[in-house]
Amino acid sequence: VTAGSSTASCGNNNGSITATATGGTAPLQYSINGTTFQAGNVFSGVGAGTYTVSVKDANGCIGTTTVTVSNSGAATVTAVNTSATCNSVNGSITVNATGGTAPLQYSIDGINFKLNNVFTGLNAGNYTVVVKDANGCLSNTITNVGLINSVLANAGTDLSVCAGTTTQLSAGSDATTIIWQPETWLSDAKILNPYATPPVTSTYTIIAQTGTCIQKDSVTIYVNPLPVAKAGADTTICFGTNVQLHASGGVAYSWLPATYLSNSFIANPIVQHPQSSLSYMVVVVDSNGCKSAKPDSINIVVTPKLTVFAGRDTSIAINQPLQLNATDINNIGFVNYSWSPVYGLDNPLIQNPVAILDKDQVYTVLATTANGCTASDNLVVKVYMGPDIFVPTAFTPNKDGLNDIFKPIPTGIKEFKFFTVFNRFGQIVYNTTNQQNGWDGIFNGMKQAPGTYVWQVKGIAYDGKVIYKKGTVVLIR
């Protein structure tokens, strides 16, 4: 028994075995690998492998042999690629195949085959490379043609800005086409460095493209809200007093005007002794460096200057009752009075107490309005033995502010009648009925000569006693 075979191609069961026998008693029957004997000596649809071929004659005698069916498998495929660049369709694939039955043909679309194993002028992307041998066996592999993406896209550093601020994006790119997304609040979304004015925090993406190459990058603009300046509530203060301002809303402050302020660049300056009512405006800057959109203002209302009059300085006799009376000069409407010290006073908490003194005393009256504003004045009370009218013995009317006026000092006098001065010729050079007035050494507009002058004075004491005195005084120049 002998046997021949045809190759099983592409790894399929398409080989064949043909058995040949000599001798034996006809008819002959054939079998491979123990299969049922058949009359035909050809076995088709056989896969690659080694087979035992048996031949049986009419007497049941069996002869055997072995035969091998070879495999003409499909080619093994690999590919080497060259990447495409941005501006050109210049990628390539070189197909390398081993095995298979020559000649081999090549395709990158599965339809069009060629004998040349190099494909050029390709775009970047995935390709299925197919190799077909002479037996029509197909093998394939998937390969990728890369892209050399050299495009630069740098959107810049994230920014922090104040609301309402316009800022320029500082991107960098060598691309031929630029698009920013989103386009909202951009001056021009198709230039490299547009101006942006977002009202809220926003992220912008730059899309940079040259040919088929695209690069993206993003930048975020953080928008900080503007601080709100608060100057505080309007305030009314007393004339001559201070008030401290209390602004809020920032970390840095600026007040206008700076008039009367201890420091116009702090939150809480002191308004020092303002002479009239005025308004201040404050602008604040927060920790992000954002400035308030508008200033806030505060009105400082200064009450008019208050004046209380304690009375003219006076003199009294020991234990003579003295009626004090504080006068509201501008009719402001004082509601409380307080005299100090309380020595000698019948009631120090009224406007017009009575004083009985046995020594000199200086009284201070403090008058207070309903809103707490105050005014004060002093009164000097000289206490003498009396009642009496004391008259100096000399005076020097040289306008040096010392002893320039010659006048009597009534003590315990309730009614002042007159005070008269005569020259040596008996001529009246000065006369008054007001105890507060005195002679300045001038008569008829002319300075009187130094020398001795005669005076006389008369008054009614608080107890009704008439006090009349006369004497001489020396005028010294």
Coordinates of C-alpha atoms in Angstrom, one line a residue:
V1 CA 0.0 0.0 0.0
T2 CA 1.2 3.5 -0.9
A3 CA -0.5 6.9 -0.3
G4 CA 0.0 10.4 -1.6
S5 CA -1.5 13.7 -0.3
S6 CA -2.2 17.3 -1.2
T7 CA -1.6 20.1 1.1
A8 CA -4.3 21.6 3.4
S9 CA -4.0 25.3 2.8
C10 CA -4.7 28.3 5.1
G11 CA -5.1 25.9 8.0
N12 CA -8.4 24.6 6.7
N13 CA -9.5 20.9 6.2
N14 CA -9.1 21.1 2.4
G15 CA -6.2 18.6 1.9
S16 CA -6.6 15.1 0.3
I17 CA -5.1 11.6 0.5
T18 CA -5.0 9.1 -2.4
A19 CA -4.3 5.4 -1.6
T20 CA -2.7 3.0 -4.1
A21 CA -2.6 -0.8 -3.6
T22 CA -1.1 -3.6 -5.6
G23 CA -1.9 -7.3 -5.1
G24 CA -4.7 -8.6 -3.0
T25 CA -8.0 -10.1 -4.1
A26 CA -10.4 -7.6 -5.6
P27 CA -12.5 -5.8 -4.8
L28 CA -10.4 -3.6 -2.6
Q29 CA -11.7 -1.2 0.1
Y30 CA -9.9 1.9 1.7
S31 CA -9.9 3.6 5.1
I32 CA -7.9 6.3 7.0
N33 CA -7.4 6.4 10.7
G34 CA -9.8 3.5 11.3
T35 CA -12.8 5.0 9.6
T36 CA -15.3 2.9 7.7
F37 CA -13.9 1.2 4.7
Q38 CA -15.0 2.6 1.3
A39 CA -14.6 1.6 -2.2
G40 CA -13.0 4.9 -3.3
N41 CA -9.3 5.4 -2.8
V42 CA -9.4 9.2 -2.5
F43 CA -10.1 11.0 0.8
S44 CA -10.8 14.7 0.6
G45 CA -11.5 17.5 3.1
V46 CA -8.6 16.3 5.2
G47 CA -6.8 18.6 7.6
A48 CA -3.1 18.8 8.1
G49 CA -1.6 15.8 10.1
T50 CA -0.3 12.3 9.8
Y51 CA -2.8 9.6 8.8
T52 CA -2.8 5.7 8.8
V53 CA -4.1 4.5 5.4
S54 CA -5.6 0.9 5.4
V55 CA -6.5 -1.3 2.3
K56 CA -8.6 -4.4 2.7
D57 CA -9.1 -7.1 0.0
A58 CA -12.0 -9.5 -0.6
N59 CA -10.4 -12.1 1.7
G60 CA -10.2 -9.6 4.5
C61 CA -6.5 -9.2 4.2
I62 CA -5.4 -5.6 5.3
G63 CA -2.4 -3.7 4.3
T64 CA -1.4 -0.3 5.9
T65 CA 0.9 2.7 5.4
T66 CA 1.2 6.2 6.8
V67 CA 1.0 9.5 5.0
T68 CA 1.4 13.1 6.1
V69 CA -0.9 16.0 4.9
S70 CA 1.1 19.2 5.2
N71 CA -0.3 22.7 6.0
S72 CA 0.4 25.8 3.9
G73 CA -0.7 28.3 6.7
A74 CA -1.4 32.0 6.2
A75 CA 1.4 34.5 6.5
T76 CA 2.2 36.1 9.9
V77 CA 1.9 39.8 9.7
T78 CA 3.6 42.8 11.5
A79 CA 3.7 46.4 10.5
V80 CA 6.2 49.3 11.0
N81 CA 4.7 52.8 10.9
T82 CA 5.9 56.3 10.4
S83 CA 3.7 59.0 12.2
A84 CA 2.0 61.7 10.3
T85 CA 2.8 65.4 11.0
C86 CA 0.3 68.2 11.6
N87 CA 0.3 69.9 8.2
S88 CA 0.8 66.9 5.9
V89 CA -0.8 63.5 5.0
N90 CA 2.6 61.8 5.3
G91 CA 2.2 58.8 7.5
S92 CA 3.3 55.4 6.2
I93 CA 2.9 51.7 6.9
T94 CA 5.5 49.1 6.0
V95 CA 4.0 45.5 6.1
N96 CA 6.3 42.6 7.1
A97 CA 4.9 39.1 6.5
T98 CA 6.5 35.7 7.1
G99 CA 5.0 32.4 6.0
G100 CA 2.2 31.9 3.6
T101 CA 2.5 30.8 -0.1
A102 CA 4.1 33.3 -2.3
P103 CA 3.4 35.6 -4.0
L104 CA 2.0 37.7 -1.2
Q105 CA -0.3 40.7 -1.7
Y106 CA -1.0 43.5 0.7
S107 CA -4.0 45.7 1.5
I108 CA -5.0 48.3 4.2
D109 CA -8.6 48.4 3.3
G110 CA -9.3 44.6 2.8
I111 CA -10.4 45.3 -0.8
N112 CA -7.6 46.7 -2.8
F113 CA -4.4 44.4 -2.8
K114 CA -1.0 45.1 -4.2
L115 CA 2.3 43.4 -4.3
N116 CA 4.2 46.4 -2.8
N117 CA 4.2 46.1 1.0
V118 CA 4.6 49.9 1.7
F119 CA 1.7 52.3 2.0
T120 CA 2.4 56.1 2.1
G121 CA 0.5 59.3 2.2
L122 CA -1.6 58.2 5.2
N123 CA -3.5 60.2 7.8
A124 CA -3.0 59.4 11.4
G125 CA -5.4 56.7 12.6
N126 CA -5.9 52.9 13.0
Y127 CA -5.6 50.7 10.0
T128 CA -6.3 46.9 9.4
V129 CA -3.4 45.5 7.4
V130 CA -4.4 42.4 5.4
V131 CA -1.9 39.9 3.7
K132 CA -3.2 37.4 1.1
D133 CA -1.0 34.5 -0.2
A134 CA -1.2 32.6 -3.4
N135 CA -3.7 30.2 -1.9
G136 CA -5.9 33.0 -1.0
C137 CA -5.1 32.7 2.7
L138 CA -5.7 36.0 4.6
S139 CA -4.0 37.2 7.7
N140 CA -4.3 40.6 9.3
T141 CA -3.2 42.9 12.1
I142 CA -4.3 46.3 13.4
T143 CA -1.8 49.0 13.4
N144 CA -1.9 52.7 14.3
V145 CA -0.3 55.5 12.4
G146 CA 0.6 58.1 15.0
L147 CA 0.5 61.9 14.9
I148 CA 3.4 64.1 15.8
N149 CA 1.4 66.8 17.6
S150 CA 3.9 69.6 18.0
V151 CA 1.2 72.3 18.6
L152 CA 1.8 74.4 21.8
A153 CA -1.2 75.5 23.9
N154 CA -0.7 77.2 27.2
A155 CA -3.8 79.0 28.5
G156 CA -1.7 80.8 31.2
T157 CA -1.8 80.9 35.0
D158 CA -5.1 81.0 36.9
L159 CA -6.1 84.6 37.9
S160 CA -7.9 86.2 40.8
V161 CA -9.6 89.5 39.9
C162 CA -12.1 91.9 41.4
A163 CA -15.6 92.0 40.1
G164 CA -16.0 94.4 37.3
T165 CA -12.3 94.2 36.3
T166 CA -11.2 93.6 32.7
T167 CA -8.1 91.4 32.4
Q168 CA -6.1 90.1 29.5
L169 CA -5.6 86.4 29.1
S170 CA -1.9 85.6 28.8
A171 CA -1.9 82.5 26.7
G172 CA 0.9 81.1 24.6
S173 CA 0.6 79.1 21.3
D174 CA 2.2 78.6 17.9
A175 CA -1.0 77.3 16.4
T176 CA -2.5 78.8 13.2
T177 CA -6.0 78.8 14.6
I178 CA -7.2 79.8 18.0
I179 CA -10.6 79.4 19.5
W180 CA -11.6 80.1 23.2
Q181 CA -14.6 78.4 24.7
P182 CA -16.9 79.6 26.1
E183 CA -16.9 82.9 24.2
T184 CA -18.9 84.6 26.9
W185 CA -17.5 87.9 28.3
L186 CA -14.5 87.8 25.9
S187 CA -13.5 90.7 23.7
D188 CA -12.6 88.3 20.8
A189 CA -12.7 84.5 21.2
K190 CA -10.5 83.9 18.1
I191 CA -7.3 85.7 19.2
L192 CA -4.6 84.5 21.4
N193 CA -4.9 87.1 24.2
P194 CA -8.4 88.4 24.4
Y195 CA -9.7 90.6 27.2
A196 CA -12.1 89.0 29.7
T197 CA -14.6 90.7 32.0
P198 CA -16.5 87.8 33.7
P199 CA -18.9 88.8 36.4
V200 CA -18.5 85.4 38.1
T201 CA -15.7 82.9 38.4
S202 CA -15.2 81.3 34.9
T203 CA -13.0 78.7 33.2
Y204 CA -11.9 79.3 29.6
T205 CA -10.4 76.6 27.4
I206 CA -8.1 77.5 24.5
I207 CA -8.3 75.2 21.5
A208 CA -5.2 75.6 19.4
Q209 CA -5.1 73.9 15.9
T210 CA -2.5 73.6 13.2
G211 CA -3.6 71.3 10.4
T212 CA -4.9 68.1 12.0
C213 CA -3.1 68.8 15.3
I214 CA -5.2 70.1 18.2
Q215 CA -4.1 71.0 21.7
K216 CA -6.2 72.3 24.6
D217 CA -5.5 74.0 27.9
S218 CA -7.7 75.8 30.4
V219 CA -7.4 78.8 32.7
T220 CA -9.7 79.8 35.5
I221 CA -10.5 83.5 36.4
Y222 CA -11.6 83.6 40.0
V223 CA -13.9 86.7 40.4
N224 CA -13.9 88.1 44.0
P225 CA -17.0 90.2 44.9
L226 CA -16.4 93.8 45.8
P227 CA -16.4 94.7 49.5
V228 CA -19.2 96.9 50.8
A229 CA -18.0 100.0 52.8
K230 CA -19.9 100.8 56.0
A231 CA -19.2 104.1 57.6
G232 CA -21.5 103.6 60.6
A233 CA -24.6 105.5 61.8
D234 CA -24.9 109.3 61.8
T235 CA -23.9 110.7 65.1
T236 CA -24.7 113.9 67.0
I237 CA -21.9 115.3 69.3
C238 CA -21.5 118.2 71.6
F239 CA -19.3 121.2 70.4
G240 CA -15.7 120.8 71.5
T241 CA -15.9 117.0 72.1
N242 CA -14.4 114.1 70.2
V243 CA -16.1 111.1 68.5
Q244 CA -14.6 107.9 67.2
L245 CA -15.7 106.6 63.8
H246 CA -16.1 102.8 63.3
A247 CA -16.0 101.7 59.6
S248 CA -16.2 98.1 58.5
G249 CA -16.1 96.0 55.4
G250 CA -12.4 95.9 54.5
V251 CA -8.8 95.6 55.7
A252 CA -7.7 99.1 54.5
Y253 CA -9.6 102.3 54.7
S254 CA -9.5 105.8 53.3
W255 CA -11.6 108.7 54.7
L256 CA -12.4 112.0 53.0
P257 CA -12.1 114.7 54.0
A258 CA -9.3 114.3 56.5
T259 CA -10.3 117.4 58.4
Y260 CA -10.3 116.9 62.2
L261 CA -9.4 113.2 61.8
S262 CA -6.6 111.7 63.9
N263 CA -5.7 109.3 61.0
S264 CA -7.7 109.1 57.7
F265 CA -6.3 105.7 56.8
I266 CA -7.6 103.5 59.6
A267 CA -11.1 102.1 60.3
N268 CA -11.6 104.0 63.5
P269 CA -10.1 107.4 63.5
I270 CA -11.1 110.0 66.1
V271 CA -12.8 113.2 64.9
Q272 CA -11.0 115.7 67.1
H273 CA -13.0 118.8 68.3
P274 CA -14.9 119.5 65.1
Q275 CA -16.1 123.1 64.9
S276 CA -19.1 122.4 62.8
S277 CA -21.2 119.6 61.4
L278 CA -19.7 117.7 58.4
S279 CA -20.0 114.5 56.4
Y280 CA -17.2 111.9 55.9
M281 CA -17.0 109.3 53.2
V282 CA -15.0 106.1 53.5
V283 CA -13.7 103.7 50.8
V284 CA -12.5 100.2 51.8
V285 CA -10.2 97.6 50.3
D286 CA -10.5 94.0 51.2
S287 CA -7.9 91.2 51.7
N288 CA -8.1 90.4 48.0
G289 CA -7.1 94.0 47.1
C290 CA -10.7 94.7 45.9
K291 CA -12.0 98.3 46.4
S292 CA -15.5 99.0 47.3
A293 CA -17.6 100.0 44.3
K294 CA -18.9 103.1 46.0
P295 CA -18.1 105.0 49.3
D296 CA -20.3 105.1 52.3
S297 CA -20.9 108.3 54.3
I298 CA -21.6 109.3 57.8
N299 CA -22.9 112.7 59.1
I300 CA -21.3 114.1 62.2
V301 CA -23.8 116.7 63.6
V302 CA -22.1 119.1 66.0
T303 CA -24.4 121.0 68.3
P304 CA -23.8 124.8 68.6
K305 CA -21.2 126.0 71.0
L306 CA -22.8 126.3 74.5
T307 CA -22.2 129.3 76.8
V308 CA -23.3 129.7 80.4
F309 CA -22.5 132.8 82.4
A310 CA -21.9 132.4 86.1
G311 CA -22.1 136.1 86.7
R312 CA -19.6 139.0 87.1
D313 CA -16.8 138.5 89.6
T314 CA -18.0 140.3 92.8
S315 CA -17.1 141.1 96.4
I316 CA -19.3 140.7 99.5
A317 CA -19.1 141.2 103.2
I318 CA -18.6 138.4 105.5
N319 CA -21.8 136.3 105.8
Q320 CA -23.6 138.6 103.4
P321 CA -26.1 136.5 101.4
L322 CA -25.1 136.4 97.7
Q323 CA -27.6 135.4 95.1
L324 CA -25.9 133.5 92.4
N325 CA -27.6 133.1 89.0
A326 CA -26.3 131.1 86.0
T327 CA -27.4 132.6 82.7
D328 CA -28.2 130.6 79.5
I329 CA -26.6 133.1 77.1
N330 CA -27.9 131.5 73.8
N331 CA -31.2 130.1 75.2
I332 CA -30.0 126.6 74.5
G333 CA -32.2 125.2 77.2
F334 CA -30.0 123.8 79.9
V335 CA -31.8 121.2 82.0
N336 CA -29.3 120.7 84.9
Y337 CA -27.0 123.0 86.8
S338 CA -24.2 122.0 89.2
W339 CA -22.1 124.4 91.3
S340 CA -18.8 123.5 92.8
P341 CA -17.5 123.5 95.4
V342 CA -20.6 123.2 97.5
Y343 CA -19.1 125.3 100.3
G344 CA -21.4 128.1 101.4
L345 CA -24.3 127.2 99.0
D346 CA -27.8 126.5 100.0
N347 CA -28.4 124.2 97.0
P348 CA -25.6 123.5 94.5
L349 CA -27.9 121.7 92.0
I350 CA -30.1 124.7 91.0
Q351 CA -29.6 127.5 88.6
N352 CA -29.6 130.3 91.3
P353 CA -28.4 129.1 94.7
V354 CA -27.6 131.6 97.6
A355 CA -24.0 131.7 98.9
I356 CA -23.0 132.8 102.4
L357 CA -19.3 133.0 102.8
D358 CA -16.6 133.9 105.4
K359 CA -13.7 133.6 102.9
D360 CA -12.8 134.2 99.3
Q361 CA -14.3 131.6 96.9
V362 CA -14.2 130.7 93.2
Y363 CA -17.3 128.9 92.0
T364 CA -17.7 126.9 88.8
V365 CA -21.1 126.2 87.4
L366 CA -21.6 123.3 85.0
A367 CA -24.7 123.5 82.8
T368 CA -26.0 120.4 80.9
T369 CA -28.5 120.1 78.1
A370 CA -31.0 117.2 77.5
N371 CA -28.5 115.4 75.1
G372 CA -25.7 115.7 77.6
C373 CA -23.8 118.6 76.2
T374 CA -22.2 120.9 78.8
A375 CA -20.9 124.4 79.3
S376 CA -19.1 125.9 82.3
D377 CA -18.0 129.2 83.7
N378 CA -16.3 130.6 86.8
L379 CA -17.2 133.2 89.3
V380 CA -14.7 134.8 91.7
V381 CA -16.2 136.1 95.0
K382 CA -14.0 138.2 97.2
V383 CA -15.0 138.4 100.9
Y384 CA -14.2 141.4 103.0
M385 CA -15.0 142.9 106.4
G386 CA -17.9 145.1 105.9
P387 CA -20.2 146.3 104.5
D388 CA -17.8 148.9 103.1
I389 CA -16.4 150.5 99.9
F390 CA -12.7 150.1 99.5
V391 CA -10.8 152.5 97.3
P392 CA -7.2 152.2 96.1
T393 CA -4.6 154.9 97.1
A394 CA -2.8 154.9 93.7
F395 CA -3.0 153.7 90.1
T396 CA -0.8 153.7 87.0
P397 CA -2.8 154.2 83.8
N398 CA 0.0 153.2 81.4
K399 CA -1.9 150.4 79.6
D400 CA 0.3 147.6 80.8
G401 CA -2.7 145.7 82.1
L402 CA -1.7 146.3 85.7
N403 CA -3.5 148.8 87.9
D404 CA -4.6 150.8 84.9
I405 CA -8.1 151.6 86.2
F406 CA -9.0 153.5 89.3
K407 CA -12.3 152.2 90.7
P408 CA -13.9 151.4 94.1
I409 CA -14.4 147.9 95.5
P410 CA -17.9 147.8 97.0
T411 CA -18.4 145.1 99.6
G412 CA -21.9 144.3 100.9
I413 CA -23.4 147.2 98.9
K414 CA -26.8 146.5 97.4
E415 CA -27.2 149.9 95.8
F416 CA -24.2 151.9 94.3
K417 CA -25.0 155.6 94.2
F418 CA -21.9 157.3 92.7
F419 CA -18.2 157.5 92.4
T420 CA -16.6 160.9 91.6
V421 CA -13.0 162.1 91.1
F422 CA -11.9 165.7 91.3
N423 CA -8.7 167.4 90.2
R424 CA -6.9 169.9 92.5
F425 CA -9.0 172.7 91.0
G426 CA -12.2 171.0 92.2
Q427 CA -13.1 170.1 88.7
I428 CA -14.9 166.7 88.2
V429 CA -12.7 164.6 85.9
Y430 CA -14.7 161.4 86.3
N431 CA -18.2 160.3 87.6
T432 CA -20.1 157.0 87.4
T433 CA -23.1 155.3 89.1
N434 CA -21.9 151.8 87.9
Q435 CA -19.7 150.1 90.4
Q436 CA -18.1 148.0 87.6
N437 CA -16.7 151.1 85.9
G438 CA -13.6 153.1 86.8
W439 CA -11.4 156.1 85.8
D440 CA -8.6 155.5 83.2
G441 CA -6.8 158.8 84.0
I442 CA -8.2 160.6 80.9
F443 CA -10.4 163.7 80.9
N444 CA -11.8 165.3 77.8
G445 CA -9.7 163.0 75.7
M446 CA -6.4 164.0 77.3
K447 CA -4.2 162.2 79.7
Q448 CA -4.2 163.8 83.1
A449 CA -1.1 164.9 84.8
P450 CA 0.5 162.8 87.6
G451 CA -0.4 164.0 91.0
T452 CA -3.0 163.8 93.8
Y453 CA -6.7 163.6 93.0
V454 CA -9.7 163.7 95.4
W455 CA -12.5 161.2 95.2
Q456 CA -15.8 160.5 96.9
V457 CA -18.1 157.5 96.8
K458 CA -21.5 156.5 98.2
G459 CA -23.6 153.4 98.4
I460 CA -26.4 151.6 100.4
A461 CA -25.4 148.5 102.2
Y462 CA -27.4 145.3 102.0
D463 CA -28.6 146.0 105.6
G464 CA -29.7 149.5 104.6
K465 CA -26.8 151.4 106.1
V466 CA -25.5 154.4 104.0
I467 CA -21.8 154.2 103.2
Y468 CA -20.2 157.5 102.3
K469 CA -16.4 157.9 101.9
K470 CA -13.9 160.3 100.5
G471 CA -10.2 160.5 100.1
T472 CA -7.2 161.0 97.7
V473 CA -5.5 158.9 95.1
V474 CA -2.1 159.4 93.5
L475 CA -2.0 159.1 89.7
I476 CA 1.4 157.8 88.7
R477 CA 2.8 157.8 85.1

